[in-house]
Amino acid sequence: MIELYLVMKVIGLAYVITTFAPITWVIELLPDNLIKYLLVVLTGCHKCCSLWLGIVMGGIWIGVIASIIAEILTKIKQYYENKHNRKNVP
């Protein structure tokens, strides 16, 4: 049960990190180097951010499970966005 709670926390935190605009503003101010590149990669994708946060917070299996669930949630979100956009097209 604790693992499920941890996975939910990882997915939620990864979603906030990837969608929170001020984080990207701060990253853009950094000079071009390896650290900036790594931060861009880690904050650009929900499933990647879920994987690395899960590994840091709970271990490899928490990261893998969180990444898989994040990928499923992303696919569901894309499906409904595409379905909604098709309705409005004449």
PDB file of N, CA and C in Angstrom:
ATOM      1  N   MET A   1       0.818  -1.197   0.000  1.00  0.00           N
ATOM      2  CA  MET A   1       0.000   0.000   0.000  1.00  0.00           C
ATOM      3  C   MET A   1       0.861   1.260   0.000  1.00  0.00           C
ATOM      4  N   ILE A   2       1.977   1.195   0.727  1.00  0.00           N
ATOM      5  CA  ILE A   2       2.866   2.352   0.767  1.00  0.00           C
ATOM      6  C   ILE A   2       3.471   2.601  -0.608  1.00  0.00           C
ATOM      7  N   GLU A   3       3.763   1.534  -1.335  1.00  0.00           N
ATOM      8  CA  GLU A   3       4.345   1.687  -2.658  1.00  0.00           C
ATOM      9  C   GLU A   3       3.383   2.370  -3.626  1.00  0.00           C
ATOM     10  N   LEU A   4       2.101   2.034  -3.538  1.00  0.00           N
ATOM     11  CA  LEU A   4       1.106   2.668  -4.394  1.00  0.00           C
ATOM     12  C   LEU A   4       1.023   4.162  -4.100  1.00  0.00           C
ATOM     13  N   TYR A   5       1.070   4.512  -2.826  1.00  0.00           N
ATOM     14  CA  TYR A   5       1.045   5.917  -2.438  1.00  0.00           C
ATOM     15  C   TYR A   5       2.284   6.635  -2.969  1.00  0.00           C
ATOM     16  N   LEU A   6       3.429   5.990  -2.906  1.00  0.00           N
ATOM     17  CA  LEU A   6       4.670   6.576  -3.410  1.00  0.00           C
ATOM     18  C   LEU A   6       4.618   6.751  -4.924  1.00  0.00           C
ATOM     19  N   VAL A   7       4.074   5.777  -5.632  1.00  0.00           N
ATOM     20  CA  VAL A   7       3.944   5.887  -7.089  1.00  0.00           C
ATOM     21  C   VAL A   7       3.024   7.054  -7.449  1.00  0.00           C
ATOM     22  N   MET A   8       1.934   7.210  -6.726  1.00  0.00           N
ATOM     23  CA  MET A   8       1.014   8.321  -6.988  1.00  0.00           C
ATOM     24  C   MET A   8       1.696   9.665  -6.723  1.00  0.00           C
ATOM     25  N   LYS A   9       2.503   9.743  -5.677  1.00  0.00           N
ATOM     26  CA  LYS A   9       3.236  10.969  -5.392  1.00  0.00           C
ATOM     27  C   LYS A   9       4.247  11.271  -6.490  1.00  0.00           C
ATOM     28  N   VAL A  10       4.928  10.254  -6.968  1.00  0.00           N
ATOM     29  CA  VAL A  10       5.921  10.450  -8.030  1.00  0.00           C
ATOM     30  C   VAL A  10       5.253  10.944  -9.304  1.00  0.00           C
ATOM     31  N   ILE A  11       4.140  10.340  -9.684  1.00  0.00           N
ATOM     32  CA  ILE A  11       3.435  10.751 -10.907  1.00  0.00           C
ATOM     33  C   ILE A  11       2.918  12.183 -10.774  1.00  0.00           C
ATOM     34  N   GLY A  12       2.359  12.513  -9.634  1.00  0.00           N
ATOM     35  CA  GLY A  12       1.862  13.871  -9.422  1.00  0.00           C
ATOM     36  C   GLY A  12       2.973  14.905  -9.438  1.00  0.00           C
ATOM     37  N   LEU A  13       4.067  14.610  -8.772  1.00  0.00           N
ATOM     38  CA  LEU A  13       5.191  15.536  -8.748  1.00  0.00           C
ATOM     39  C   LEU A  13       5.818  15.687 -10.131  1.00  0.00           C
ATOM     40  N   ALA A  14       5.905  14.611 -10.873  1.00  0.00           N
ATOM     41  CA  ALA A  14       6.450  14.679 -12.235  1.00  0.00           C
ATOM     42  C   ALA A  14       5.547  15.510 -13.135  1.00  0.00           C
ATOM     43  N   TYR A  15       4.243  15.393 -12.959  1.00  0.00           N
ATOM     44  CA  TYR A  15       3.316  16.198 -13.761  1.00  0.00           C
ATOM     45  C   TYR A  15       3.482  17.684 -13.455  1.00  0.00           C
ATOM     46  N   VAL A  16       3.619  18.006 -12.183  1.00  0.00           N
ATOM     47  CA  VAL A  16       3.809  19.409 -11.796  1.00  0.00           C
ATOM     48  C   VAL A  16       5.119  19.940 -12.358  1.00  0.00           C
ATOM     49  N   ILE A  17       6.175  19.158 -12.274  1.00  0.00           N
ATOM     50  CA  ILE A  17       7.477  19.603 -12.775  1.00  0.00           C
ATOM     51  C   ILE A  17       7.446  19.830 -14.280  1.00  0.00           C
ATOM     52  N   THR A  18       6.779  18.956 -15.021  1.00  0.00           N
ATOM     53  CA  THR A  18       6.780  19.083 -16.484  1.00  0.00           C
ATOM     54  C   THR A  18       5.825  20.150 -16.992  1.00  0.00           C
ATOM     55  N   THR A  19       4.826  20.539 -16.215  1.00  0.00           N
ATOM     56  CA  THR A  19       3.867  21.533 -16.699  1.00  0.00           C
ATOM     57  C   THR A  19       4.029  22.906 -16.063  1.00  0.00           C
ATOM     58  N   PHE A  20       4.851  23.040 -15.042  1.00  0.00           N
ATOM     59  CA  PHE A  20       5.007  24.306 -14.334  1.00  0.00           C
ATOM     60  C   PHE A  20       5.961  25.195 -15.127  1.00  0.00           C
ATOM     61  N   ALA A  21       5.436  26.268 -15.705  1.00  0.00           N
ATOM     62  CA  ALA A  21       6.206  27.114 -16.617  1.00  0.00           C
ATOM     63  C   ALA A  21       7.399  27.823 -15.972  1.00  0.00           C
ATOM     64  N   PRO A  22       7.316  28.325 -14.742  1.00  0.00           N
ATOM     65  CA  PRO A  22       8.497  29.004 -14.177  1.00  0.00           C
ATOM     66  C   PRO A  22       9.742  28.130 -14.085  1.00  0.00           C
ATOM     67  N   ILE A  23       9.579  26.827 -13.980  1.00  0.00           N
ATOM     68  CA  ILE A  23      10.757  25.955 -13.971  1.00  0.00           C
ATOM     69  C   ILE A  23      11.488  26.047 -15.306  1.00  0.00           C
ATOM     70  N   THR A  24      10.749  26.050 -16.401  1.00  0.00           N
ATOM     71  CA  THR A  24      11.396  26.158 -17.714  1.00  0.00           C
ATOM     72  C   THR A  24      12.010  27.542 -17.912  1.00  0.00           C
ATOM     73  N   TRP A  25      11.400  28.576 -17.345  1.00  0.00           N
ATOM     74  CA  TRP A  25      11.977  29.915 -17.446  1.00  0.00           C
ATOM     75  C   TRP A  25      13.333  29.974 -16.762  1.00  0.00           C
ATOM     76  N   VAL A  26      13.439  29.362 -15.595  1.00  0.00           N
ATOM     77  CA  VAL A  26      14.714  29.349 -14.863  1.00  0.00           C
ATOM     78  C   VAL A  26      15.757  28.528 -15.621  1.00  0.00           C
ATOM     79  N   ILE A  27      15.341  27.408 -16.190  1.00  0.00           N
ATOM     80  CA  ILE A  27      16.282  26.565 -16.937  1.00  0.00           C
ATOM     81  C   ILE A  27      16.804  27.296 -18.172  1.00  0.00           C
ATOM     82  N   GLU A  28      15.957  28.093 -18.817  1.00  0.00           N
ATOM     83  CA  GLU A  28      16.397  28.832 -19.997  1.00  0.00           C
ATOM     84  C   GLU A  28      17.443  29.885 -19.665  1.00  0.00           C
ATOM     85  N   LEU A  29      17.464  30.365 -18.436  1.00  0.00           N
ATOM     86  CA  LEU A  29      18.445  31.372 -18.036  1.00  0.00           C
ATOM     87  C   LEU A  29      19.831  30.791 -17.773  1.00  0.00           C
ATOM     88  N   LEU A  30      19.920  29.488 -17.610  1.00  0.00           N
ATOM     89  CA  LEU A  30      21.198  28.845 -17.330  1.00  0.00           C
ATOM     90  C   LEU A  30      22.090  28.868 -18.567  1.00  0.00           C
ATOM     91  N   PRO A  31      23.403  28.883 -18.365  1.00  0.00           N
ATOM     92  CA  PRO A  31      24.302  28.831 -19.530  1.00  0.00           C
ATOM     93  C   PRO A  31      24.247  27.454 -20.196  1.00  0.00           C
ATOM     94  N   ASP A  32      24.602  27.428 -21.471  1.00  0.00           N
ATOM     95  CA  ASP A  32      24.570  26.165 -22.216  1.00  0.00           C
ATOM     96  C   ASP A  32      25.703  25.253 -21.749  1.00  0.00           C
ATOM     97  N   ASN A  33      25.328  24.188 -21.055  1.00  0.00           N
ATOM     98  CA  ASN A  33      26.293  23.181 -20.621  1.00  0.00           C
ATOM     99  C   ASN A  33      25.545  21.885 -20.361  1.00  0.00           C
ATOM    100  N   LEU A  34      26.235  20.909 -19.835  1.00  0.00           N
ATOM    101  CA  LEU A  34      25.656  19.586 -19.621  1.00  0.00           C
ATOM    102  C   LEU A  34      24.520  19.609 -18.598  1.00  0.00           C
ATOM    103  N   ILE A  35      24.650  20.416 -17.574  1.00  0.00           N
ATOM    104  CA  ILE A  35      23.616  20.481 -16.543  1.00  0.00           C
ATOM    105  C   ILE A  35      22.306  21.011 -17.119  1.00  0.00           C
ATOM    106  N   LYS A  36      22.403  22.058 -17.947  1.00  0.00           N
ATOM    107  CA  LYS A  36      21.194  22.596 -18.569  1.00  0.00           C
ATOM    108  C   LYS A  36      20.552  21.554 -19.485  1.00  0.00           C
ATOM    109  N   TYR A  37      21.354  20.837 -20.250  1.00  0.00           N
ATOM    110  CA  TYR A  37      20.827  19.815 -21.147  1.00  0.00           C
ATOM    111  C   TYR A  37      20.110  18.716 -20.361  1.00  0.00           C
ATOM    112  N   LEU A  38      20.719  18.274 -19.269  1.00  0.00           N
ATOM    113  CA  LEU A  38      20.086  17.242 -18.440  1.00  0.00           C
ATOM    114  C   LEU A  38      18.782  17.731 -17.831  1.00  0.00           C
ATOM    115  N   LEU A  39      18.747  18.965 -17.371  1.00  0.00           N
ATOM    116  CA  LEU A  39      17.508  19.511 -16.800  1.00  0.00           C
ATOM    117  C   LEU A  39      16.413  19.639 -17.857  1.00  0.00           C
ATOM    118  N   VAL A  40      16.780  20.014 -19.068  1.00  0.00           N
ATOM    119  CA  VAL A  40      15.791  20.107 -20.149  1.00  0.00           C
ATOM    120  C   VAL A  40      15.219  18.729 -20.457  1.00  0.00           C
ATOM    121  N   VAL A  41      16.071  17.725 -20.510  1.00  0.00           N
ATOM    122  CA  VAL A  41      15.616  16.361 -20.795  1.00  0.00           C
ATOM    123  C   VAL A  41      14.715  15.860 -19.669  1.00  0.00           C
ATOM    124  N   LEU A  42      15.105  16.092 -18.425  1.00  0.00           N
ATOM    125  CA  LEU A  42      14.340  15.581 -17.290  1.00  0.00           C
ATOM    126  C   LEU A  42      13.009  16.297 -17.094  1.00  0.00           C
ATOM    127  N   THR A  43      12.912  17.550 -17.478  1.00  0.00           N
ATOM    128  CA  THR A  43      11.662  18.278 -17.273  1.00  0.00           C
ATOM    129  C   THR A  43      10.809  18.369 -18.528  1.00  0.00           C
ATOM    130  N   GLY A  44      11.249  17.804 -19.621  1.00  0.00           N
ATOM    131  CA  GLY A  44      10.504  17.921 -20.867  1.00  0.00           C
ATOM    132  C   GLY A  44       9.479  16.827 -21.108  1.00  0.00           C
ATOM    133  N   CYS A  45       9.640  15.696 -20.462  1.00  0.00           N
ATOM    134  CA  CYS A  45       8.803  14.534 -20.733  1.00  0.00           C
ATOM    135  C   CYS A  45       8.250  13.987 -19.418  1.00  0.00           C
ATOM    136  N   HIS A  46       6.949  13.755 -19.383  1.00  0.00           N
ATOM    137  CA  HIS A  46       6.310  13.280 -18.154  1.00  0.00           C
ATOM    138  C   HIS A  46       6.786  11.894 -17.762  1.00  0.00           C
ATOM    139  N   LYS A  47       6.927  11.015 -18.717  1.00  0.00           N
ATOM    140  CA  LYS A  47       7.347   9.653 -18.359  1.00  0.00           C
ATOM    141  C   LYS A  47       8.814   9.608 -17.953  1.00  0.00           C
ATOM    142  N   CYS A  48       9.673  10.420 -18.575  1.00  0.00           N
ATOM    143  CA  CYS A  48      11.088  10.458 -18.185  1.00  0.00           C
ATOM    144  C   CYS A  48      11.249  11.030 -16.783  1.00  0.00           C
ATOM    145  N   CYS A  49      10.523  12.085 -16.523  1.00  0.00           N
ATOM    146  CA  CYS A  49      10.577  12.691 -15.196  1.00  0.00           C
ATOM    147  C   CYS A  49      10.041  11.725 -14.143  1.00  0.00           C
ATOM    148  N   SER A  50       8.991  10.991 -14.462  1.00  0.00           N
ATOM    149  CA  SER A  50       8.455   9.990 -13.535  1.00  0.00           C
ATOM    150  C   SER A  50       9.473   8.893 -13.257  1.00  0.00           C
ATOM    151  N   LEU A  51      10.160   8.451 -14.289  1.00  0.00           N
ATOM    152  CA  LEU A  51      11.160   7.400 -14.116  1.00  0.00           C
ATOM    153  C   LEU A  51      12.265   7.843 -13.167  1.00  0.00           C
ATOM    154  N   TRP A  52      12.857   8.990 -13.419  1.00  0.00           N
ATOM    155  CA  TRP A  52      13.995   9.418 -12.607  1.00  0.00           C
ATOM    156  C   TRP A  52      13.570   9.822 -11.205  1.00  0.00           C
ATOM    157  N   LEU A  53      12.421  10.470 -11.059  1.00  0.00           N
ATOM    158  CA  LEU A  53      11.934  10.785  -9.713  1.00  0.00           C
ATOM    159  C   LEU A  53      11.622   9.514  -8.933  1.00  0.00           C
ATOM    160  N   GLY A  54      11.042   8.530  -9.597  1.00  0.00           N
ATOM    161  CA  GLY A  54      10.749   7.267  -8.936  1.00  0.00           C
ATOM    162  C   GLY A  54      12.001   6.543  -8.495  1.00  0.00           C
ATOM    163  N   ILE A  55      13.030   6.578  -9.332  1.00  0.00           N
ATOM    164  CA  ILE A  55      14.292   5.947  -8.951  1.00  0.00           C
ATOM    165  C   ILE A  55      14.903   6.652  -7.747  1.00  0.00           C
ATOM    166  N   VAL A  56      14.860   7.958  -7.736  1.00  0.00           N
ATOM    167  CA  VAL A  56      15.438   8.714  -6.622  1.00  0.00           C
ATOM    168  C   VAL A  56      14.621   8.528  -5.348  1.00  0.00           C
ATOM    169  N   MET A  57      13.300   8.554  -5.466  1.00  0.00           N
ATOM    170  CA  MET A  57      12.451   8.518  -4.271  1.00  0.00           C
ATOM    171  C   MET A  57      12.222   7.114  -3.721  1.00  0.00           C
ATOM    172  N   GLY A  58      12.203   6.091  -4.571  1.00  0.00           N
ATOM    173  CA  GLY A  58      11.829   4.792  -4.047  1.00  0.00           C
ATOM    174  C   GLY A  58      12.546   3.594  -4.602  1.00  0.00           C
ATOM    175  N   GLY A  59      13.328   3.784  -5.624  1.00  0.00           N
ATOM    176  CA  GLY A  59      14.037   2.649  -6.199  1.00  0.00           C
ATOM    177  C   GLY A  59      13.639   2.414  -7.637  1.00  0.00           C
ATOM    178  N   ILE A  60      14.289   1.435  -8.229  1.00  0.00           N
ATOM    179  CA  ILE A  60      14.115   1.180  -9.657  1.00  0.00           C
ATOM    180  C   ILE A  60      12.695   0.740 -10.003  1.00  0.00           C
ATOM    181  N   TRP A  61      12.085  -0.100  -9.169  1.00  0.00           N
ATOM    182  CA  TRP A  61      10.754  -0.601  -9.504  1.00  0.00           C
ATOM    183  C   TRP A  61       9.690   0.480  -9.373  1.00  0.00           C
ATOM    184  N   ILE A  62       9.826   1.361  -8.413  1.00  0.00           N
ATOM    185  CA  ILE A  62       8.893   2.486  -8.291  1.00  0.00           C
ATOM    186  C   ILE A  62       9.012   3.374  -9.526  1.00  0.00           C
ATOM    187  N   GLY A  63      10.234   3.620  -9.969  1.00  0.00           N
ATOM    188  CA  GLY A  63      10.445   4.430 -11.167  1.00  0.00           C
ATOM    189  C   GLY A  63       9.859   3.804 -12.414  1.00  0.00           C
ATOM    190  N   VAL A  64      10.051   2.506 -12.574  1.00  0.00           N
ATOM    191  CA  VAL A  64       9.529   1.814 -13.759  1.00  0.00           C
ATOM    192  C   VAL A  64       8.003   1.814 -13.759  1.00  0.00           C
ATOM    193  N   ILE A  65       7.410   1.498 -12.629  1.00  0.00           N
ATOM    194  CA  ILE A  65       5.944   1.471 -12.534  1.00  0.00           C
ATOM    195  C   ILE A  65       5.366   2.863 -12.764  1.00  0.00           C
ATOM    196  N   ALA A  66       5.980   3.882 -12.169  1.00  0.00           N
ATOM    197  CA  ALA A  66       5.499   5.253 -12.354  1.00  0.00           C
ATOM    198  C   ALA A  66       5.639   5.686 -13.807  1.00  0.00           C
ATOM    199  N   SER A  67       6.714   5.291 -14.457  1.00  0.00           N
ATOM    200  CA  SER A  67       6.911   5.653 -15.855  1.00  0.00           C
ATOM    201  C   SER A  67       5.870   4.989 -16.754  1.00  0.00           C
ATOM    202  N   ILE A  68       5.565   3.728 -16.494  1.00  0.00           N
ATOM    203  CA  ILE A  68       4.554   3.029 -17.295  1.00  0.00           C
ATOM    204  C   ILE A  68       3.178   3.659 -17.101  1.00  0.00           C
ATOM    205  N   ILE A  69       2.833   3.964 -15.868  1.00  0.00           N
ATOM    206  CA  ILE A  69       1.533   4.599 -15.605  1.00  0.00           C
ATOM    207  C   ILE A  69       1.480   5.993 -16.233  1.00  0.00           C
ATOM    208  N   ALA A  70       2.581   6.733 -16.179  1.00  0.00           N
ATOM    209  CA  ALA A  70       2.619   8.061 -16.796  1.00  0.00           C
ATOM    210  C   ALA A  70       2.448   7.963 -18.313  1.00  0.00           C
ATOM    211  N   GLU A  71       3.037   6.946 -18.918  1.00  0.00           N
ATOM    212  CA  GLU A  71       2.869   6.749 -20.362  1.00  0.00           C
ATOM    213  C   GLU A  71       1.410   6.435 -20.711  1.00  0.00           C
ATOM    214  N   ILE A  72       0.771   5.603 -19.922  1.00  0.00           N
ATOM    215  CA  ILE A  72      -0.639   5.279 -20.147  1.00  0.00           C
ATOM    216  C   ILE A  72      -1.505   6.521 -19.995  1.00  0.00           C
ATOM    217  N   LEU A  73      -1.252   7.322 -18.967  1.00  0.00           N
ATOM    218  CA  LEU A  73      -2.019   8.552 -18.765  1.00  0.00           C
ATOM    219  C   LEU A  73      -1.803   9.546 -19.901  1.00  0.00           C
ATOM    220  N   THR A  74      -0.589   9.618 -20.424  1.00  0.00           N
ATOM    221  CA  THR A  74      -0.305  10.500 -21.551  1.00  0.00           C
ATOM    222  C   THR A  74      -1.057  10.054 -22.802  1.00  0.00           C
ATOM    223  N   LYS A  75      -1.084   8.753 -23.056  1.00  0.00           N
ATOM    224  CA  LYS A  75      -1.830   8.236 -24.210  1.00  0.00           C
ATOM    225  C   LYS A  75      -3.322   8.508 -24.091  1.00  0.00           C
ATOM    226  N   ILE A  76      -3.873   8.342 -22.890  1.00  0.00           N
ATOM    227  CA  ILE A  76      -5.296   8.619 -22.667  1.00  0.00           C
ATOM    228  C   ILE A  76      -5.579  10.100 -22.886  1.00  0.00           C
ATOM    229  N   LYS A  77      -4.710  10.964 -22.370  1.00  0.00           N
ATOM    230  CA  LYS A  77      -4.888  12.406 -22.545  1.00  0.00           C
ATOM    231  C   LYS A  77      -4.833  12.789 -24.020  1.00  0.00           C
ATOM    232  N   GLN A  78      -3.884  12.238 -24.770  1.00  0.00           N
ATOM    233  CA  GLN A  78      -3.780  12.519 -26.194  1.00  0.00           C
ATOM    234  C   GLN A  78      -5.003  12.026 -26.958  1.00  0.00           C
ATOM    235  N   TYR A  79      -5.526  10.875 -26.585  1.00  0.00           N
ATOM    236  CA  TYR A  79      -6.706  10.335 -27.250  1.00  0.00           C
ATOM    237  C   TYR A  79      -7.893  11.284 -27.089  1.00  0.00           C
ATOM    238  N   TYR A  80      -8.123  11.741 -25.860  1.00  0.00           N
ATOM    239  CA  TYR A  80      -9.265  12.622 -25.640  1.00  0.00           C
ATOM    240  C   TYR A  80      -9.055  14.004 -26.233  1.00  0.00           C
ATOM    241  N   GLU A  81      -7.829  14.490 -26.273  1.00  0.00           N
ATOM    242  CA  GLU A  81      -7.575  15.766 -26.926  1.00  0.00           C
ATOM    243  C   GLU A  81      -7.807  15.663 -28.425  1.00  0.00           C
ATOM    244  N   ASN A  82      -7.360  14.585 -29.054  1.00  0.00           N
ATOM    245  CA  ASN A  82      -7.584  14.391 -30.487  1.00  0.00           C
ATOM    246  C   ASN A  82      -9.065  14.207 -30.789  1.00  0.00           C
ATOM    247  N   LYS A  83      -9.769  13.488 -29.934  1.00  0.00           N
ATOM    248  CA  LYS A  83     -11.195  13.279 -30.137  1.00  0.00           C
ATOM    249  C   LYS A  83     -11.949  14.595 -30.019  1.00  0.00           C
ATOM    250  N   HIS A  84     -11.556  15.420 -29.072  1.00  0.00           N
ATOM    251  CA  HIS A  84     -12.203  16.720 -28.885  1.00  0.00           C
ATOM    252  C   HIS A  84     -11.901  17.652 -30.065  1.00  0.00           C
ATOM    253  N   ASN A  85     -10.698  17.626 -30.576  1.00  0.00           N
ATOM    254  CA  ASN A  85     -10.320  18.501 -31.693  1.00  0.00           C
ATOM    255  C   ASN A  85     -11.010  18.098 -32.990  1.00  0.00           C
ATOM    256  N   ARG A  86     -11.302  16.813 -33.178  1.00  0.00           N
ATOM    257  CA  ARG A  86     -11.983  16.358 -34.384  1.00  0.00           C
ATOM    258  C   ARG A  86     -13.430  16.815 -34.423  1.00  0.00           C
ATOM    259  N   LYS A  87     -14.072  16.962 -33.254  1.00  0.00           N
ATOM    260  CA  LYS A  87     -15.460  17.389 -33.224  1.00  0.00           C
ATOM    261  C   LYS A  87     -15.622  18.818 -33.713  1.00  0.00           C
ATOM    262  N   ASN A  88     -14.643  19.671 -33.425  1.00  0.00           N
ATOM    263  CA  ASN A  88     -14.752  21.093 -33.758  1.00  0.00           C
ATOM    264  C   ASN A  88     -14.347  21.418 -35.185  1.00  0.00           C
ATOM    265  N   VAL A  89     -13.819  20.445 -35.905  1.00  0.00           N
ATOM    266  CA  VAL A  89     -13.400  20.686 -37.279  1.00  0.00           C
ATOM    267  C   VAL A  89     -14.619  20.545 -38.198  1.00  0.00           C
ATOM    268  N   PRO A  90     -14.873  21.567 -39.053  1.00  0.00           N
ATOM    269  CA  PRO A  90     -16.047  21.453 -39.946  1.00  0.00           C
ATOM    270  C   PRO A  90     -15.838  20.498 -41.082  1.00  0.00           C
TER     271      PRO A  90
END
